[in-house]
């Protein structure tokens, strides 16, 4: 581990803590991914989620069918149009997830110290004595003494809807377990997690491929959240599959690290993936509790240095049923921001929770407070040192833009980009001010038809801390001429003014190409 003390700008005046937080146009630099489901699928609720700061919508195919998710997505599109807020779409795979098959959906009561049998025989009805599961290989994978968790949607062990089992004996294909805590399994989906056990199932299942090839293609998904990524090869295979699906060759892959196997191969996975989801729900039960924070700190650090987005999950579980988070949860959100994460992913809280909108705004407010005391200076120096010399031209330009913006106290950085690369590199240096990334469409062809690039690139920046995309009018050619640059810049400045982030007499740092040269310029606005 590198010296990575609490990234706080010191000293903090105690009295400043009591200053009410100012209302911001941009809710926070840290992004919020919301999982959409039963409690968050009407146009009305989704619009409120967007207003509250959600910028990526996750569709979790562990439950619900394509038709159900399509209805939700259609509502999302309406909400985006009416609220004029951009939102990216993330498809989350099922992967090698083990599930209890409870066709009747009757509640199942399990009592501490009783036994329960896990069986691959899906013809059996789920009961207090026997639980059919969707995997035939469990008996081969586990041994006496192993731990298994079962829960609704996902489990912390703190809910009475989750149960902790210990393997007593393996009998043919069945696994006999002792029940460690009393619980009632109610609802439709119970995932099953066998601690530190290799599950011999492909990371991208046939069902996942089918969903990506149909639902994913139809909806041009921006992100694939690859559940249970365990090896770099998993990412390569997913990439290979996407590359054959037309537009989805542009879909970014976010590897979900959900178990020790993924953690062990973290460095190779990070190299292959476009971003990482620190899936603390599953990983939190695969790891001993005292190790979870260490994983978070080192994984986020590695993502930051690679300039790839880090997304942290399972922050305010208790808000699923309550209007306020626990103190520990509130502190945890702030610490994730201080650790350097790009985005917070909400699961049960928005999917089936009672307060999806309030959860988003509460998390956003905590993020914004933490960003104010983030030690940018230390972070910047550490990153420059890590990258070393010689830097690539573009990275040198990007870091210089951030430095200049801090020195002149610019209110925003405006970055022209087509691929999104320049904007991501600026975000890597974690400027304290928003970065308006002005995505300039490029005319491209796939031999069949001509189209403009830009939409994917713009939406994919919605998961990067500090980036706020703006898609320029395709009539502005990507080849930068001074005249077109100036007119696009004017559009960006007007947008910033309308959004309230740029005022008269502000300084603005602009990063663009003039002719063949990349330049960083500082402009001072008149009025
Ligand atoms: N259409 C454009 N007009 C002016 N400058 C641009 C444009 N596109 C990118 N730039 C600038 O070019 C440099 C390279 O950025 P990058 O995002 O890698 O470009 P590209 O999108 O062409 O790959 C950066 O300084 C960026 O601000
Ligand atoms: C977000 C997680 O996983 P899931 O896709 O099951 O919600 C997690 O494990 O933290
Ligand atoms: K999933
Ligand atoms: Mg998970």
XYZ file of C-alpha atoms in Angstrom, residues 4 24 32 44 54 71 90 126 137 149 179 187 242 251 277 349 364 393 438 473 523:
21
model
C -2.609 7.037 1.532
C -25.486 23.144 -6.370
C -24.701 7.767 -8.902
C -42.527 9.965 -12.411
C -28.768 9.552 -10.978
C -40.952 -1.245 -20.188
C -25.968 -0.445 -17.865
C -38.852 -25.409 -1.999
C -22.106 -28.923 -9.292
C -25.185 -17.593 2.446
C -28.884 -23.504 9.645
C -39.815 -12.778 -2.179
C -19.610 -7.600 -27.969
C -20.020 -0.804 -25.130
C -17.320 -2.343 -9.909
C -32.241 0.978 -2.170
C -25.322 12.878 -3.532
C 1.643 14.388 -24.797
C -17.783 18.669 -25.318
C -24.302 19.377 -33.017
C -10.041 32.577 -20.887
